[in-house]
PDB file of C-alpha atoms and ligand atoms in Angstrom:
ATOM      1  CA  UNK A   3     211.779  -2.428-110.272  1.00  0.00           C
ATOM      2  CA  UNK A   4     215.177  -2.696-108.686  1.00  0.00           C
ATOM      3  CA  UNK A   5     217.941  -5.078-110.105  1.00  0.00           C
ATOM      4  CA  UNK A   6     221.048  -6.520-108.552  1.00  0.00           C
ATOM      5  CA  UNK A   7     224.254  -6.055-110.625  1.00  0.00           C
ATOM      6  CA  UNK A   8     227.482  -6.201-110.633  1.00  0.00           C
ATOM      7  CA  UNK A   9     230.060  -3.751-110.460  1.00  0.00           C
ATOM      8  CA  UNK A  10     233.164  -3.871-112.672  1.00  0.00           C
ATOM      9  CA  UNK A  11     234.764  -0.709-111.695  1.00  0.00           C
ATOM     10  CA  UNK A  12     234.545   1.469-108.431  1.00  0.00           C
ATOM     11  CA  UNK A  13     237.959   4.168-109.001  1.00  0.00           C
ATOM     12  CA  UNK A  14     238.947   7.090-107.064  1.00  0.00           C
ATOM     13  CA  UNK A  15     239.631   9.900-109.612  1.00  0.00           C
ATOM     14  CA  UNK A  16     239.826  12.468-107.144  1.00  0.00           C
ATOM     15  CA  UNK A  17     239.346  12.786-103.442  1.00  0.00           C
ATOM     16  CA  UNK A  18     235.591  12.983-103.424  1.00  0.00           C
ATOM     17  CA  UNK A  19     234.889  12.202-107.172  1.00  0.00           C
ATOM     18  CA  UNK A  20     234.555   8.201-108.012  1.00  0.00           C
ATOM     19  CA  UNK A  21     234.118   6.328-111.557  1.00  0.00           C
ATOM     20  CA  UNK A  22     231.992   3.131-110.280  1.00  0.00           C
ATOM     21  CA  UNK A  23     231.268   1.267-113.703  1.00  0.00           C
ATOM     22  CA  UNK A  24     228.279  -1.755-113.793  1.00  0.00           C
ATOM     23  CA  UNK A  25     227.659  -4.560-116.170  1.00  0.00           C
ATOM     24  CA  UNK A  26     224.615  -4.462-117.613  1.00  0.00           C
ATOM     25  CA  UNK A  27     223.143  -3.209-121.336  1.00  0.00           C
ATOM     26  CA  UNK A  28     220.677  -0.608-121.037  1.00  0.00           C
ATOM     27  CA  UNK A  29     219.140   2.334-123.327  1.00  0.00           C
ATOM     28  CA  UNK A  30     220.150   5.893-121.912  1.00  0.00           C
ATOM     29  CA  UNK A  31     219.780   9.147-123.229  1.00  0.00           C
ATOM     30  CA  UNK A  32     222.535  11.577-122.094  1.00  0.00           C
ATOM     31  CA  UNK A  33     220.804  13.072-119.356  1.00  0.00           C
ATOM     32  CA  UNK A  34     219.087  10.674-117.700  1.00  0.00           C
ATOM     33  CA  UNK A  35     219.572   8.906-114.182  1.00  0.00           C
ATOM     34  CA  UNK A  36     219.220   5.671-112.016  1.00  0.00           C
ATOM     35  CA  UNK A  37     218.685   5.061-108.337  1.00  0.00           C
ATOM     36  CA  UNK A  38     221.745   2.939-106.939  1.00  0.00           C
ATOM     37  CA  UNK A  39     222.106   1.834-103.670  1.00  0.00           C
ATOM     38  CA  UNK A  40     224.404  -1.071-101.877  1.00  0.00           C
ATOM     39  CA  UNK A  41     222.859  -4.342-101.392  1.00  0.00           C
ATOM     40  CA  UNK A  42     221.874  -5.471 -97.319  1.00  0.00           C
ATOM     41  CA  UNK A  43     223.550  -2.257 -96.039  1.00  0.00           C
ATOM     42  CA  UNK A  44     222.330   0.461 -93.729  1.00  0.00           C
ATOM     43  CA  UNK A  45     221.854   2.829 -96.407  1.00  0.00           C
ATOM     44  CA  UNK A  46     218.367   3.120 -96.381  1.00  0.00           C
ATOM     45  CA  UNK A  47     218.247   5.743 -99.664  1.00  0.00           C
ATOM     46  CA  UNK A  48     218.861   4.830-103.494  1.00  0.00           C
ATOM     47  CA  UNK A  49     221.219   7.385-104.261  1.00  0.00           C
ATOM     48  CA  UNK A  50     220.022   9.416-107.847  1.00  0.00           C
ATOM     49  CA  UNK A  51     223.192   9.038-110.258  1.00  0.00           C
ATOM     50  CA  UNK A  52     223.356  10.356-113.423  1.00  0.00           C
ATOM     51  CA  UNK A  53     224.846   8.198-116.140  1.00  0.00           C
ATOM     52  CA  UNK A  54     228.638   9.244-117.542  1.00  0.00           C
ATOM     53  CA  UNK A  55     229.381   6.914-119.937  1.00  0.00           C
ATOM     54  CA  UNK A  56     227.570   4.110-122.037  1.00  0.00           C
ATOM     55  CA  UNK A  57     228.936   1.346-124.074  1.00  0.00           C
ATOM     56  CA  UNK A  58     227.185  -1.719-125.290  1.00  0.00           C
ATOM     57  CA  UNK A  59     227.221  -3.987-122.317  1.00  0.00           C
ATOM     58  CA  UNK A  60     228.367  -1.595-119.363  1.00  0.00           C
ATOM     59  CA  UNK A  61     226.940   1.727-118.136  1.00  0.00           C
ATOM     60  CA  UNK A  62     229.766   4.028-115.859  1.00  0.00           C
ATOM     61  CA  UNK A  63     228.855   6.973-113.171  1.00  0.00           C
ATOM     62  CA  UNK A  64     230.673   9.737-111.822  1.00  0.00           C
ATOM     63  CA  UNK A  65     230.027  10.441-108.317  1.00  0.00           C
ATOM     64  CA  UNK A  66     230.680  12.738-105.533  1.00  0.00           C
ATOM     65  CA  UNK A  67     231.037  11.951-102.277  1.00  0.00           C
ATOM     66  CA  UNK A  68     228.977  13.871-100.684  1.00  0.00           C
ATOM     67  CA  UNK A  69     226.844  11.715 -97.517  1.00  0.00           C
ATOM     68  CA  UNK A  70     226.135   8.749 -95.903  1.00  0.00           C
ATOM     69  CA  UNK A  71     224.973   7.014 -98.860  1.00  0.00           C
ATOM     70  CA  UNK A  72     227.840   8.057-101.230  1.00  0.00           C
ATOM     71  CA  UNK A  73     230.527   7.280 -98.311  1.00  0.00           C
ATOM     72  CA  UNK A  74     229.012   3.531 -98.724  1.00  0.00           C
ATOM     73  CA  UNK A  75     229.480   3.631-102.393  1.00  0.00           C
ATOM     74  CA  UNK A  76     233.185   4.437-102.548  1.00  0.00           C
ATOM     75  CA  UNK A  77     233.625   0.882-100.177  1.00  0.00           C
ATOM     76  CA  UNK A  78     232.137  -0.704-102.995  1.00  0.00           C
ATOM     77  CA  UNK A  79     234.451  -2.888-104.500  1.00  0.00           C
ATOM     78  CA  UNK A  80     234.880  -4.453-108.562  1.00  0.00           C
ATOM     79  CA  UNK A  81     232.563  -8.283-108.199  1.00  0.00           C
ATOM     80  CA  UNK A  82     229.817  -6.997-105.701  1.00  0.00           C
ATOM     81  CA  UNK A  83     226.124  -6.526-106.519  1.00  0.00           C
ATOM     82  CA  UNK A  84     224.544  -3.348-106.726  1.00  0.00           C
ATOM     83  CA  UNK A  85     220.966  -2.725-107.063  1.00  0.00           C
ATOM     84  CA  UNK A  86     220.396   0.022-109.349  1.00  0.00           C
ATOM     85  CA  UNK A  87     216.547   1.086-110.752  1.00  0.00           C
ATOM     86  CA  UNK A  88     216.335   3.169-113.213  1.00  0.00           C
ATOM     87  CA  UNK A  89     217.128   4.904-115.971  1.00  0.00           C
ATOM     88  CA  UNK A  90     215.308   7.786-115.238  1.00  0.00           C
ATOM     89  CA  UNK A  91     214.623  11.411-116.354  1.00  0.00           C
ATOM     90  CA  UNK A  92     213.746  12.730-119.661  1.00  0.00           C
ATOM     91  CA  UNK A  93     217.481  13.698-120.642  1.00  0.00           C
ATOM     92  CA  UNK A  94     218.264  15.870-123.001  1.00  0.00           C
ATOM     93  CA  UNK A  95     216.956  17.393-126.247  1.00  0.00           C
ATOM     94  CA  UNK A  96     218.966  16.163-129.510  1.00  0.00           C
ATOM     95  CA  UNK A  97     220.867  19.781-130.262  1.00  0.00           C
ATOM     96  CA  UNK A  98     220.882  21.590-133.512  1.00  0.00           C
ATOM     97  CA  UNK A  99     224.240  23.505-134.682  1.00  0.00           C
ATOM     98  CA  UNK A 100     226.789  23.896-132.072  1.00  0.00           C
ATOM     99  CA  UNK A 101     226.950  22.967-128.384  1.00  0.00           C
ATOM    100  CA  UNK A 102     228.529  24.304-125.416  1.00  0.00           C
ATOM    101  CA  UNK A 103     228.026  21.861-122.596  1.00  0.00           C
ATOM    102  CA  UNK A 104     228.988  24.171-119.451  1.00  0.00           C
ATOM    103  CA  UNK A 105     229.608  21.795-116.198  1.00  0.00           C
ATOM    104  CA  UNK A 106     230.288  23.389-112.651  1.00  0.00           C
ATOM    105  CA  UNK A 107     232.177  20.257-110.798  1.00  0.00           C
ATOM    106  CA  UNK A 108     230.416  17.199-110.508  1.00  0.00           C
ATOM    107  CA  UNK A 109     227.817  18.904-112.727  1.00  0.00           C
ATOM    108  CA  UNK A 110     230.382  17.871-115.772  1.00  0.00           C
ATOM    109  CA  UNK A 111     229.167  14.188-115.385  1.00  0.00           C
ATOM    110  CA  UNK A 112     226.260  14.177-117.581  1.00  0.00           C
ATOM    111  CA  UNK A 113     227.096  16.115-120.096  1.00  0.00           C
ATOM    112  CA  UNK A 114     230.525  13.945-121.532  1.00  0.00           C
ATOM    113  CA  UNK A 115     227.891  11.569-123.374  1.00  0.00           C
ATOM    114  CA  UNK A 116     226.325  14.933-124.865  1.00  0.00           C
ATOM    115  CA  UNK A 117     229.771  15.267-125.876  1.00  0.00           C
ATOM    116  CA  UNK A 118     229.914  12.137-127.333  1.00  0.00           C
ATOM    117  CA  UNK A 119     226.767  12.094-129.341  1.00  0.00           C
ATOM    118  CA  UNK A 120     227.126  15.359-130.631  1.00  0.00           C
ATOM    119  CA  UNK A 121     230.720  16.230-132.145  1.00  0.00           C
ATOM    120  CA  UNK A 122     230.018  19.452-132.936  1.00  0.00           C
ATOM    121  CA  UNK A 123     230.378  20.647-129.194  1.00  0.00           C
ATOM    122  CA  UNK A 124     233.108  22.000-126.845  1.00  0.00           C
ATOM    123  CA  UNK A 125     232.148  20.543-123.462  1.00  0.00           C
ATOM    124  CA  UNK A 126     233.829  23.449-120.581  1.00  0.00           C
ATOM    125  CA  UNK A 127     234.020  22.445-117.228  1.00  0.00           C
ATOM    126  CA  UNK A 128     234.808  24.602-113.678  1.00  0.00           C
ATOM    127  CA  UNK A 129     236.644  23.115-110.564  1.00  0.00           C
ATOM    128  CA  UNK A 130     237.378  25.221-107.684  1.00  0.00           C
ATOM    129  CA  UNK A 131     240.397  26.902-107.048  1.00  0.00           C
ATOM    130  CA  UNK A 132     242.845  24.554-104.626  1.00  0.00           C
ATOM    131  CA  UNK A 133     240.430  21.834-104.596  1.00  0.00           C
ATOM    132  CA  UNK A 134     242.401  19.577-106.401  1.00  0.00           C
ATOM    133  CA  UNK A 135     246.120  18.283-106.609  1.00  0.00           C
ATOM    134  CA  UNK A 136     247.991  18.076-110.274  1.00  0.00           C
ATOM    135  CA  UNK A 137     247.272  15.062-110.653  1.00  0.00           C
ATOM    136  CA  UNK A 138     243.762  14.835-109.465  1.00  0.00           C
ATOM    137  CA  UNK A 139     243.175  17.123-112.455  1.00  0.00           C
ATOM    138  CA  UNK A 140     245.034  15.312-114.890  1.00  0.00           C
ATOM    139  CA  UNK A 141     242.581  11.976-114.017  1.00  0.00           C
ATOM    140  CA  UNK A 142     239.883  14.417-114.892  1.00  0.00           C
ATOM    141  CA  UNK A 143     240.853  15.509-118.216  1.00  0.00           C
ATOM    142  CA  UNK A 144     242.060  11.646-118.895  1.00  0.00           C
ATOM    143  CA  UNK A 145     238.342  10.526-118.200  1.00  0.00           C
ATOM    144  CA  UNK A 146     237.135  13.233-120.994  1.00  0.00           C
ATOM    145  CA  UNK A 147     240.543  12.647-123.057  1.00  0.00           C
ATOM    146  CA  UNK A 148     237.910  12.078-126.366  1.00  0.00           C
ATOM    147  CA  UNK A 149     236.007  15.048-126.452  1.00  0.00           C
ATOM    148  CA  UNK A 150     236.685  18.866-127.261  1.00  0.00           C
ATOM    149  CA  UNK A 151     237.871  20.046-123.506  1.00  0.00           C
ATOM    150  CA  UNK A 152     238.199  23.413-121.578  1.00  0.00           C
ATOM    151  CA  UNK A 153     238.852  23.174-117.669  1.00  0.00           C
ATOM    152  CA  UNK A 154     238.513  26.210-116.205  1.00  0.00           C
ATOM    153  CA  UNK A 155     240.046  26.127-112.237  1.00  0.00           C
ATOM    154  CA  UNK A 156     238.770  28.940-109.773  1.00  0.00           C
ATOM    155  CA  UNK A 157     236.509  31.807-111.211  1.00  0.00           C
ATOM    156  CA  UNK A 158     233.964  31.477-113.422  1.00  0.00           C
ATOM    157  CA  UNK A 159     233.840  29.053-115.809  1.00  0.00           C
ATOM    158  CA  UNK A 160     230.840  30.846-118.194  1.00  0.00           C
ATOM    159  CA  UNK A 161     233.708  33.887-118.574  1.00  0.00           C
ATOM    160  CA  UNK A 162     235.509  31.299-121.068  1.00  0.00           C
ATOM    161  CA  UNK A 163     232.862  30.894-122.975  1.00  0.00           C
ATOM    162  CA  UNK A 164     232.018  32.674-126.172  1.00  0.00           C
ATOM    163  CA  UNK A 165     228.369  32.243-126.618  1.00  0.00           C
ATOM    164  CA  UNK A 166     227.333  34.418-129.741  1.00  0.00           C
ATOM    165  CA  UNK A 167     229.328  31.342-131.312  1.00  0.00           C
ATOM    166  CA  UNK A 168     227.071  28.856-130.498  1.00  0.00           C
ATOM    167  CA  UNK A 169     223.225  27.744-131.296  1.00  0.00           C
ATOM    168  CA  UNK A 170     222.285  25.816-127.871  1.00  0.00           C
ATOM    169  CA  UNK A 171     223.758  25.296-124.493  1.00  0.00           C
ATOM    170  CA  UNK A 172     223.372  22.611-122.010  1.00  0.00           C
ATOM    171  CA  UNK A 173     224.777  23.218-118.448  1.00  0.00           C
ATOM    172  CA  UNK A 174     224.452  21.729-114.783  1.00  0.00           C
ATOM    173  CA  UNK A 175     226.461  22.567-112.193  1.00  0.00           C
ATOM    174  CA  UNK A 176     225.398  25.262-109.239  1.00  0.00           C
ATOM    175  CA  UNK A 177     222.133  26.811-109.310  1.00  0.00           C
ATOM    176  CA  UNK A 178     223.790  30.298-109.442  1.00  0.00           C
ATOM    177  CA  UNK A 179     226.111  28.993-112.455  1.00  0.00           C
ATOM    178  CA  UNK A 180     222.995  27.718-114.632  1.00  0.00           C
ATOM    179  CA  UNK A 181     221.218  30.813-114.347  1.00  0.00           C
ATOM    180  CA  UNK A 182     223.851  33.139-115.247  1.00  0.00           C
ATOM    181  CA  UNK A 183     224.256  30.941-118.169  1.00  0.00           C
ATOM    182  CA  UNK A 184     221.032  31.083-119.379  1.00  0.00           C
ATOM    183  CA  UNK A 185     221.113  35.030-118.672  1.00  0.00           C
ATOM    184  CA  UNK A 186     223.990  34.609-121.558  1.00  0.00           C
ATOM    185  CA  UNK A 187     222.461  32.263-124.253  1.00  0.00           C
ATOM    186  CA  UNK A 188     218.546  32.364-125.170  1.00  0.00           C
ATOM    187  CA  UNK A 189     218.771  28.622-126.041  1.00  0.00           C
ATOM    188  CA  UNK A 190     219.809  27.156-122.730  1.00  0.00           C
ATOM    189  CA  UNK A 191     218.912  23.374-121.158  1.00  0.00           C
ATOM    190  CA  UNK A 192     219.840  22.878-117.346  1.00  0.00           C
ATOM    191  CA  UNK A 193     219.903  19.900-115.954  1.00  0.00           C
ATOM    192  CA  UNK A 194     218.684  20.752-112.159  1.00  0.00           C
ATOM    193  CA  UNK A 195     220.347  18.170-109.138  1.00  0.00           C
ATOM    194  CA  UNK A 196     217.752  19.045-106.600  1.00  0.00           C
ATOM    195  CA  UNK A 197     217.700  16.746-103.887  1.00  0.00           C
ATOM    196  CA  UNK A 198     215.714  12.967-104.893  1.00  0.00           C
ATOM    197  CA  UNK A 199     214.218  10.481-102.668  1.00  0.00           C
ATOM    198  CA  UNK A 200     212.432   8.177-104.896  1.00  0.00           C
ATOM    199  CA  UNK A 201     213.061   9.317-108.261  1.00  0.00           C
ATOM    200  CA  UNK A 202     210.139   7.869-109.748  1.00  0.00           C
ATOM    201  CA  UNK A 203     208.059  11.041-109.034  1.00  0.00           C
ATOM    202  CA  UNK A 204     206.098   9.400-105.768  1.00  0.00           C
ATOM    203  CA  UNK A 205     207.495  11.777-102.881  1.00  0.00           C
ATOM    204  CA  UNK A 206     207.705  14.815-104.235  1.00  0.00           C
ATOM    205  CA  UNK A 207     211.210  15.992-102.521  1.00  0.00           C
ATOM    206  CA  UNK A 208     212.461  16.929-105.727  1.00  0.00           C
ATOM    207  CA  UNK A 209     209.764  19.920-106.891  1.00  0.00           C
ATOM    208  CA  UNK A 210     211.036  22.692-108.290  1.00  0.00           C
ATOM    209  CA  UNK A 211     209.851  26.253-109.391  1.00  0.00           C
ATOM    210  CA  UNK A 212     208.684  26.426-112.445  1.00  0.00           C
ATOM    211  CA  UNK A 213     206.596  29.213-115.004  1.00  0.00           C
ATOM    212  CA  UNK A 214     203.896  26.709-115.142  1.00  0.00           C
ATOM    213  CA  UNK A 215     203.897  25.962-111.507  1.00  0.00           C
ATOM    214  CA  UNK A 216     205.805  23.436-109.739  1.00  0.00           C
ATOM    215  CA  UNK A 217     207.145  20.149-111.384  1.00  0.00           C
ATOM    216  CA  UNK A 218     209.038  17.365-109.932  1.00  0.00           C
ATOM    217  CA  UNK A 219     212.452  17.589-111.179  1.00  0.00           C
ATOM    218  CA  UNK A 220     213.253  13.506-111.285  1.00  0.00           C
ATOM    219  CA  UNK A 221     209.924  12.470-113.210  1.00  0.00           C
ATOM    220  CA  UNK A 222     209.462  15.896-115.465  1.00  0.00           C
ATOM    221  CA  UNK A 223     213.419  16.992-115.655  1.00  0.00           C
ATOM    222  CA  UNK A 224     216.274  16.921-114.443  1.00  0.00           C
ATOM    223  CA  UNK A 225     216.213  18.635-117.813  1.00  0.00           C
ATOM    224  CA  UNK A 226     214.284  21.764-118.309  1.00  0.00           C
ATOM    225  CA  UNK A 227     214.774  24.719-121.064  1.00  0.00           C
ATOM    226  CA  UNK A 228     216.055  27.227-118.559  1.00  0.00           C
ATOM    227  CA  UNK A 229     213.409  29.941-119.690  1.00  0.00           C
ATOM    228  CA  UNK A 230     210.741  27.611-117.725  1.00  0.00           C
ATOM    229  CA  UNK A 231     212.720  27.719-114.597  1.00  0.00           C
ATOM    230  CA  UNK A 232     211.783  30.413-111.463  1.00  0.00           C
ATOM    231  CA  UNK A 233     215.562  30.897-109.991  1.00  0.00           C
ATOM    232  CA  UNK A 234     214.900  30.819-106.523  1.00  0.00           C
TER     233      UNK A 234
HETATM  234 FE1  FES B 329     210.404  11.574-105.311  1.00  0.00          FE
HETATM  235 FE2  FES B 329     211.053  13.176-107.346  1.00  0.00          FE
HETATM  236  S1  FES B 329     212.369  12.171-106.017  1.00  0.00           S
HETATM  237  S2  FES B 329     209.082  12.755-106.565  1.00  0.00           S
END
């Protein structure tokens, strides 16, 4: 069941990348997602959002702008209500030993509270080449300012990363990016963004490929161990 909240924060970090930050105490696992969506607007979708940051009372997400329904979001502004259901997902696993969290652009979002939680990790994170200004950058590594950081900009990220040093991997990011990843490291969780309608595992927009057949990626993910995904 949707509930109307209100927003605290809605900050442009970069060009199409937006902090929008809500009131409200919930219990999220790193990982996990809600459905947000403007209140008596046109936007017809909720929007699936995974959750960035967690404090007692407030819950933040990282966006990109990337639609419609995203465009609306950016308008939002700090005192409106925002209906939000959720959270969703089965997030991911608690990790043993030493973590590399490997994010390809907005892919970095859910994996600063792995970050958080686990402080035995070294989160790495790829931006395109020329995408971003100086200081669009700079507001990027200020939002992850308390964990272990490693921005890579243009190439490939996974290049930076010495794997044999570490016992599990989480990444999400581009499909091509995740599975060359788990090519790398035997241990590997990907957290798949496939596209969502519901997110509450009704419509079935979000299957994916799996070794046991196909599984809906908002109700049985976003998280899988990457050994269970088909690659398309
Ligand atoms: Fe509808 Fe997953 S988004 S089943």
């Amino acid at each position: 069941m949707y509930q109307s909240v209100v927003i605290t924060k809605n900050e442009k970090i970069t060009k199409d990348i937006y902090y929008l930050e809500i009131k409200e105490t919930y219990k999220v696992k790193p990982g996990q997602f809600f459905m947000l969506k403007k209140e008596n607007t046109q936007m017809t979708l909720y929007r699936p959002i995974s959750v960035f940051r967690l404090t007692e009372n407030s819950v933040g997400f990282l966006y990109l702008i990337r639609g419609t329904g995203t465009k609306i979001l950016r308008e939002l502004k700090a005192g409106e209500q925002l209906l939000v259901h959720g959270p969703y997902g089965n997030g991911f696993p608690k990790a043993e030993g030493k973590l590399a969290l490997i994010g390809g652009g907005i892919g970095m979002a859910p994996l600063y509270l792995c970050a958080r939680e686990n402080t035995n990790s070294t989160l790495y994170i790829g931006l395109r080449e020329n995408l971003y200004t100086d200081e669009e950058v700079q507001n990027i590594r200020k939002l992850f300012s308390d964990v272990s950081l490693h921005i890579k900009i243009g190439g490939t990220v996974i290049d930076d990363v010495e794997f044999e040093q570490y016992d599990t991997v989480f990444t999400c990011g581009p499909s091509i990016m995740m599975k060359k990843t788990a090519e790398r490291h035997h241990n590997t969780y990907v957290s798949l963004e496939n596209h969502m309608g519901c997110g509450i595992g009704a419509c079935l927009s979000c299957s994916c490929k799996t070794k046991q057949g196909m599984k809906k990626v908002c109700y049985e993910g976003p998280v899988f161990q990457a050994t269970e995904v088909e690659w398309e």
